[in-house]
Coordinates of C-alpha atoms and ligand atoms in Angstrom, one line a residue:
X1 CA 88.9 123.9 -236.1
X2 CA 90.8 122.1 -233.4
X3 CA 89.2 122.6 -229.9
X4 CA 92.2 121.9 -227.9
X5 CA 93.5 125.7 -229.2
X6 CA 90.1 127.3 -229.1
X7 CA 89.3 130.1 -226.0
X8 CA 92.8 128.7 -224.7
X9 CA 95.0 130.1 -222.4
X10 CA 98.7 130.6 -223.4
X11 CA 100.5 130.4 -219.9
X12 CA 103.6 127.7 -220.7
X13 CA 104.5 125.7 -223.1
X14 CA 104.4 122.8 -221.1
X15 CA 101.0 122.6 -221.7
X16 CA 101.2 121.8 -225.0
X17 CA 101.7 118.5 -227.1
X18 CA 103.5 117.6 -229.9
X19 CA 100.1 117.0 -232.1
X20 CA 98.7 120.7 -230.9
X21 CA 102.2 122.5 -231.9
X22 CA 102.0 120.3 -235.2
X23 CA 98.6 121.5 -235.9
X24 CA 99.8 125.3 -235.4
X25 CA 103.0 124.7 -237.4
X26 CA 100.5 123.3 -240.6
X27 CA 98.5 126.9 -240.2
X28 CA 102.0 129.4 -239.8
X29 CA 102.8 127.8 -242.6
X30 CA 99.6 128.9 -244.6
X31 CA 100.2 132.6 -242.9
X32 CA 103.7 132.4 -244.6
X33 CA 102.4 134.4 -247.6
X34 CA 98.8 135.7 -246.3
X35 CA 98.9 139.7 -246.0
X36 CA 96.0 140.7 -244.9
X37 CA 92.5 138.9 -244.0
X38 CA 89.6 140.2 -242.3
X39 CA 88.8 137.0 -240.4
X40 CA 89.3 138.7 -237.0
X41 CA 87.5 141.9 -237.8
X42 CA 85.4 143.6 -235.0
X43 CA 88.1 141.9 -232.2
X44 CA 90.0 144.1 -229.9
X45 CA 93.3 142.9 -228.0
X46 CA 95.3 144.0 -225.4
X47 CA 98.7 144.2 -225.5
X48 CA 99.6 145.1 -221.7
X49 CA 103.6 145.1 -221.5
X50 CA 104.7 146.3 -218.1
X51 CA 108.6 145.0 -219.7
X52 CA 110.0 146.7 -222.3
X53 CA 109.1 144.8 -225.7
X54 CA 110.5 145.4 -229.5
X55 CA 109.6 142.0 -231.2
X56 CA 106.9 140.3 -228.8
X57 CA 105.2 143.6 -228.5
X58 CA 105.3 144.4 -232.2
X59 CA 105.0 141.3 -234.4
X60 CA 101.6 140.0 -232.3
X61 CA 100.1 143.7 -232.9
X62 CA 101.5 143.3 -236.7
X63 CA 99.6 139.8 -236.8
X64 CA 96.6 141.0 -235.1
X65 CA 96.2 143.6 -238.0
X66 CA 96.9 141.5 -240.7
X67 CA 93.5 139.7 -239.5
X68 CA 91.6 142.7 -239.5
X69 CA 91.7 143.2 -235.1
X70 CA 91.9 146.3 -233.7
X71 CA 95.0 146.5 -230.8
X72 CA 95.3 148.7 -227.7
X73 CA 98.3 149.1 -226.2
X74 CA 99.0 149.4 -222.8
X75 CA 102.5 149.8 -221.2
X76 CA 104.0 149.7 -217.4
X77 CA 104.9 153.4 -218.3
X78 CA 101.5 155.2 -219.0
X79 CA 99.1 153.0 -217.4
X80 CA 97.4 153.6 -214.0
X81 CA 100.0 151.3 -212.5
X82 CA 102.6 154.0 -212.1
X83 CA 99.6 155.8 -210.1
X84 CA 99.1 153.0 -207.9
X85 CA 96.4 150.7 -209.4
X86 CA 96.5 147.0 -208.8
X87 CA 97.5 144.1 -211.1
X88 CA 93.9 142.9 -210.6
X89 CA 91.8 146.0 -211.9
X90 CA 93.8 146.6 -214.5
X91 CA 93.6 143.5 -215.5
X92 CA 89.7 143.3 -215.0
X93 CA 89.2 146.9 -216.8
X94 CA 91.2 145.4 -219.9
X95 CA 88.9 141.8 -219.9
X96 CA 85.9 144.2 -219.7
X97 CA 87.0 146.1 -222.7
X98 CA 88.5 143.5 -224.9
X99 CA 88.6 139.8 -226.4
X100 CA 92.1 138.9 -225.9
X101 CA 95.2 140.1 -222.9
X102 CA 98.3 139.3 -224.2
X103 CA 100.2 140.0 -220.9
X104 CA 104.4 140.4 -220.2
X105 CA 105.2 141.3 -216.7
X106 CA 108.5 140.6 -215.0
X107 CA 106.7 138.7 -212.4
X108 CA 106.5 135.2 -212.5
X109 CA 103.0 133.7 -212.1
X110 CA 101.7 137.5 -213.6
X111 CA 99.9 135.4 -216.9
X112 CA 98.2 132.3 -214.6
X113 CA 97.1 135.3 -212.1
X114 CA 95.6 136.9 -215.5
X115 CA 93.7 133.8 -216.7
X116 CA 92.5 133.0 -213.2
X117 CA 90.5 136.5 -213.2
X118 CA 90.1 136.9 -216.6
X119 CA 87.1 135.9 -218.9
X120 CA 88.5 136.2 -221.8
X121 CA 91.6 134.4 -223.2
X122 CA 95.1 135.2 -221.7
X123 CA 98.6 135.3 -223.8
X124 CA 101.7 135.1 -221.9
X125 CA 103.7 137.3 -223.6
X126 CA 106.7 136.3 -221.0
X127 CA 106.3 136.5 -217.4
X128 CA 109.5 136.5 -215.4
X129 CA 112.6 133.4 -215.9
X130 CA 110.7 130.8 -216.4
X131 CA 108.1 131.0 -219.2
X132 CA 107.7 132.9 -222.8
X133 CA 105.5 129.9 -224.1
X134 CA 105.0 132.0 -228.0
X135 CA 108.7 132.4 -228.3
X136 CA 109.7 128.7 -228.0
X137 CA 106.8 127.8 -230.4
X138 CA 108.5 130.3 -233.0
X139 CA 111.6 128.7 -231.8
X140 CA 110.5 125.4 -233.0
X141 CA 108.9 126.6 -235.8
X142 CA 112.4 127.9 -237.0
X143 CA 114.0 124.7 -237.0
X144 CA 111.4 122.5 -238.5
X145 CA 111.4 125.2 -241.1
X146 CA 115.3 124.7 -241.4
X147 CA 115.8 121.2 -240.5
X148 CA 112.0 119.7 -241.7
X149 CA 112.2 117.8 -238.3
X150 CA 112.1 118.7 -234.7
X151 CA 114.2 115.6 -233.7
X152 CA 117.4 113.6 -233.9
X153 CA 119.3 117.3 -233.3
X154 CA 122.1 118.5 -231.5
X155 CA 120.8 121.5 -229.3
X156 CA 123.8 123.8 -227.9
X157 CA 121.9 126.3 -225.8
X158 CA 124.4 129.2 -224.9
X159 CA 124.5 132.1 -222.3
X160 CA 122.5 133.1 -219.5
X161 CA 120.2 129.8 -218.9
X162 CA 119.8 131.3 -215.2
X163 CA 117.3 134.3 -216.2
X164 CA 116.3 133.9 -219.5
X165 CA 113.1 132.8 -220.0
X166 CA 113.4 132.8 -224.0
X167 CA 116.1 130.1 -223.9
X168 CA 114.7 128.4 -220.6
X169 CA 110.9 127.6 -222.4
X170 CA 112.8 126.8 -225.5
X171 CA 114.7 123.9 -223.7
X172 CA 111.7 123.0 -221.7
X173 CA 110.0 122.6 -225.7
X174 CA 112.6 121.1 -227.8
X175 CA 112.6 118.6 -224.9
X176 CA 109.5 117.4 -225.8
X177 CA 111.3 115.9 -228.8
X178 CA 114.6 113.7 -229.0
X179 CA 117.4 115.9 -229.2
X180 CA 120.5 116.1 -227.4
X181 CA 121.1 119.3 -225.3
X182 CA 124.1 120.8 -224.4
X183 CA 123.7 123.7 -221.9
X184 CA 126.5 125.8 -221.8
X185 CA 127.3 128.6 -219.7
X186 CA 129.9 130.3 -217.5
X187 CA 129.5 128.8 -213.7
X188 CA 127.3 131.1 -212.5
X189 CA 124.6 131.7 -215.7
X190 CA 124.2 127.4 -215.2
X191 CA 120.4 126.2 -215.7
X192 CA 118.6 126.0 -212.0
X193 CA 118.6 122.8 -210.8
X194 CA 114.8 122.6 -210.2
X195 CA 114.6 122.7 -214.1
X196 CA 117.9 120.5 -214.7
X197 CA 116.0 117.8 -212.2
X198 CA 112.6 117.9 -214.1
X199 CA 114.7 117.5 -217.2
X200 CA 116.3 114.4 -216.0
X201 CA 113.3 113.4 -214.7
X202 CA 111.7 112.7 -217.5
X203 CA 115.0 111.0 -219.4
X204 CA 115.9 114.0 -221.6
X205 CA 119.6 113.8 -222.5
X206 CA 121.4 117.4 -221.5
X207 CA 125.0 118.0 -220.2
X208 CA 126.3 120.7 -219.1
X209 CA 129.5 122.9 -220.5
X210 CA 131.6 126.0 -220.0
X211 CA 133.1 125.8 -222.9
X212 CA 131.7 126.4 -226.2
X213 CA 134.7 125.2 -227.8
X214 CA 134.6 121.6 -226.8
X215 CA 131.7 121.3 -228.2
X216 CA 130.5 123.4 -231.1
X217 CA 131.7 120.9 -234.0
X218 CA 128.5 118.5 -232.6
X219 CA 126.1 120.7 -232.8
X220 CA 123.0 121.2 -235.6
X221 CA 121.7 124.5 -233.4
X222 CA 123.4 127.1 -231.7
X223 CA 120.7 129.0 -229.2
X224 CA 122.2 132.1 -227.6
X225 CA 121.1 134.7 -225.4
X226 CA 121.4 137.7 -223.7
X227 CA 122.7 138.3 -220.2
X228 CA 119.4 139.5 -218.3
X229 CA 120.9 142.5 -216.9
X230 CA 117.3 143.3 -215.1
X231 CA 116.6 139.9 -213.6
X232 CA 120.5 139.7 -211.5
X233 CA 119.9 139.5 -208.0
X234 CA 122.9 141.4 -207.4
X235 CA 124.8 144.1 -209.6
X236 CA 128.2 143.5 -208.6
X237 CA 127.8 139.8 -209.4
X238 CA 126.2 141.0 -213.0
X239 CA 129.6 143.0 -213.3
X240 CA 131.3 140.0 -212.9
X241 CA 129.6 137.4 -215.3
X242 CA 129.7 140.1 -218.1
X243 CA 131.5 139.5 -221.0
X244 CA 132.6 136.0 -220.1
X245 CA 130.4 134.7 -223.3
X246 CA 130.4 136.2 -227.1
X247 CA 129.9 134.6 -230.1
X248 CA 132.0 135.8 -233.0
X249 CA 132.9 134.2 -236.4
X250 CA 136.1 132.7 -234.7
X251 CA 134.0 130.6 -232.4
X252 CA 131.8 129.1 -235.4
X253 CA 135.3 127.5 -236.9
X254 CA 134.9 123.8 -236.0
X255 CA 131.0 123.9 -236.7
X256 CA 129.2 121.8 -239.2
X257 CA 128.5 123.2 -242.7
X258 CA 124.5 123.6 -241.8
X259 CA 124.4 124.1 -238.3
X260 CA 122.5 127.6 -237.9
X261 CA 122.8 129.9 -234.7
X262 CA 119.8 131.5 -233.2
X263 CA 119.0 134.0 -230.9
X264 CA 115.4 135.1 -229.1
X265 CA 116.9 138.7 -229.3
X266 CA 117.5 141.8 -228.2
X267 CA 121.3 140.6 -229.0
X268 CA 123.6 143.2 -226.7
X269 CA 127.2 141.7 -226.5
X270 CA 127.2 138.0 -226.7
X271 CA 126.6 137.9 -230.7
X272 CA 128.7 140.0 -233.3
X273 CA 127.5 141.6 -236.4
X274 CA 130.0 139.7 -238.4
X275 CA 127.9 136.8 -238.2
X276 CA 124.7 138.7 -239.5
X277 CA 126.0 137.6 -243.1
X278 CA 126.6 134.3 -243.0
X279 CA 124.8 131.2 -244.1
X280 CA 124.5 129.7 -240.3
X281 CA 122.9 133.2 -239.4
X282 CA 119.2 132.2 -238.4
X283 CA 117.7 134.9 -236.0
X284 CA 116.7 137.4 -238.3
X285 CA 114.2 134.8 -240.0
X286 CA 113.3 133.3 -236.3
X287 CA 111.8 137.0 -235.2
X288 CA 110.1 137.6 -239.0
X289 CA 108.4 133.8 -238.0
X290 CA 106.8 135.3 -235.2
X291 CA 104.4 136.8 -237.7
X292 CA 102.5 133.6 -239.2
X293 CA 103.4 131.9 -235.9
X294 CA 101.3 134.7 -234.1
X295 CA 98.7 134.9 -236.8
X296 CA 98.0 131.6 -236.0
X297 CA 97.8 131.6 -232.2
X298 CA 95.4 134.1 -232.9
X299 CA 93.4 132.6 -235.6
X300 CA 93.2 129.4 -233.7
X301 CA 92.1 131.0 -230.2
X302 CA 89.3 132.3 -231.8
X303 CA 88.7 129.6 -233.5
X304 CA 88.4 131.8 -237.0
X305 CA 89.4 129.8 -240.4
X306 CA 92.7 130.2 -242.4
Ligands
NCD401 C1 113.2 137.8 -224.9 C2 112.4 138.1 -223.6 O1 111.8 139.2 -223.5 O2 112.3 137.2 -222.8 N1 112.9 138.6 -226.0 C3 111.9 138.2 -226.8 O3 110.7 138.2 -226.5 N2 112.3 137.9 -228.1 C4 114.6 137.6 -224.7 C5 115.4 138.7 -223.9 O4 114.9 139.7 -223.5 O5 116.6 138.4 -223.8

């Protein structure tokens, strides 16, 4: 058992070193072909999602199973939040009836404010633009899995690095190793300075693009996302930005033989289904790794043997 994971709060994934992701890489990979074990039986988790949620939501109750816990679901729509009730006592009724709170909220700050009142440990399940700490370890995972190393890559992260919080903790943790990133975005999606500076900062090599073109024959990793529709300011300027960025097969042209394109989804209109079939097509196995990924958060919170 490794302490540093045990009873821990998952808030960002700046909080995490190289040697603790390694250590949870080594026990997804034992999860790979594990179906079912009842090493978390007699555990109850909540899965409050006050966002709406297919994957995140899914694969952790899916990996929660598979170790024998029980799951309760709570969302934004049905709870007594729509009545009125406060973060807070929600938040204290669900640590009063359960081992684990996996939280998403689109507030920033919503998981820290969860672990500060909460007894019992606290998953950030993505809260707001800046962190979605599980998603960039499965993001990781993917390309140690496809690469067998986390450094010494190209990174082209593409799309809305404004809002999204998927591709935002995913730069903040393929940081931690040496990579070069190349952020590109139209004008407006550009990554926020604050996170550009602390980048910088700390001597990580990124440079910023508008144009995928000038650059997609360098690159090992394609990272797209989503425009996030919900998290724009302003509507109008929404209705501008939209459509200015699409992957298709055209774009892929000039790119390396083994570079592989990934994507947090939901996918809306930046990524064609023509690509779905092809070789450099990676996000269909990056969501399936959130199972043994999440099987292991689990099984290493509590502190339970593979
Ligand atoms: C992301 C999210 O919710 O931040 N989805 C996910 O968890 N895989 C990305 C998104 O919504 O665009």
């Amino acid at each position: 058992m490794n302490m540093n994971w045990f009873n821990r709060d998952i808030i960002t994934i700046e909080n995490f070193s190289r040697e603790e992701l390694e250590h949870l890489f080594n026990i997804a990979d034992k999860y790979m072909n594990i179906k079912f074990k009842d090493s978390l039986k007699g555990k109850i988790i909540a899965n409050l999602f006050l966002e709406p949620s297919t994957r995140t939501r899914v694969s952790f109750e899916v990996a929660a199973k598979r170790l024998g816990a029980e799951v309760v679901n709570v969302t934004g729509e049905y709870a007594s939040i729509k009545k009125g009730e406060s973060l807070y006592d929600t938040l204290k009724m669900l640590d009063s009836y359960c081992d684990l709170i996996i939280i998403r909220s689109p507030i920033e700050g919503s998981a820290q404010f969860a672990a500060d009142i909460c007894e019992h440990p606290v998953i950030n399940a993505g809260d707001g633009t800046l962190n979605h700490p599980t998603q960039a370890m499965i993001d990781l995972y993917t390309i140690k899995n496809t690469f067998n190393r986390l450094d010494k890559l190209n990174i082209g992260v593409y799309g809305d690095l404004k809002y999204g919080r998927a591709v935002v903790s995913f730069i903040l943790a393929i940081s931690k190793y040496d990579n070069k990133i190349y952020a590109i975005s139209p004008e407006q999606l550009k990554i926020r300075n604050e996170i550009k500076d602390e980048l910088l900062n700390k001597g990580v090599k990124i440079e910023e693009f508008t144009n995928l073109e000038h650059v997609i024959s360098e690159l090992d990793v394609l990272y797209v996302t989503r425009l996030q529709k919900e998290r724009f300011v302003d509507l109008a300027e929404y209705e501008r930005v939209r459509g200015s960025y699409k992957l298709d097969l055209k774009s892929l042209e000039k790119s390396k033989p083994n570079m592989i394109v990934m994507h947090p989804l939901p996918r809306v209109e930046e990524l064609t289904y023509e690509l779905d079939s092809t070789s450099k097509q990676a996000y269909f196995r990056q969501a399936k790794f959130g199972i043994p990924l999440r099987m292991a958060i689990l099984s290493l919170i509590f502190g339970v043997e593979v």
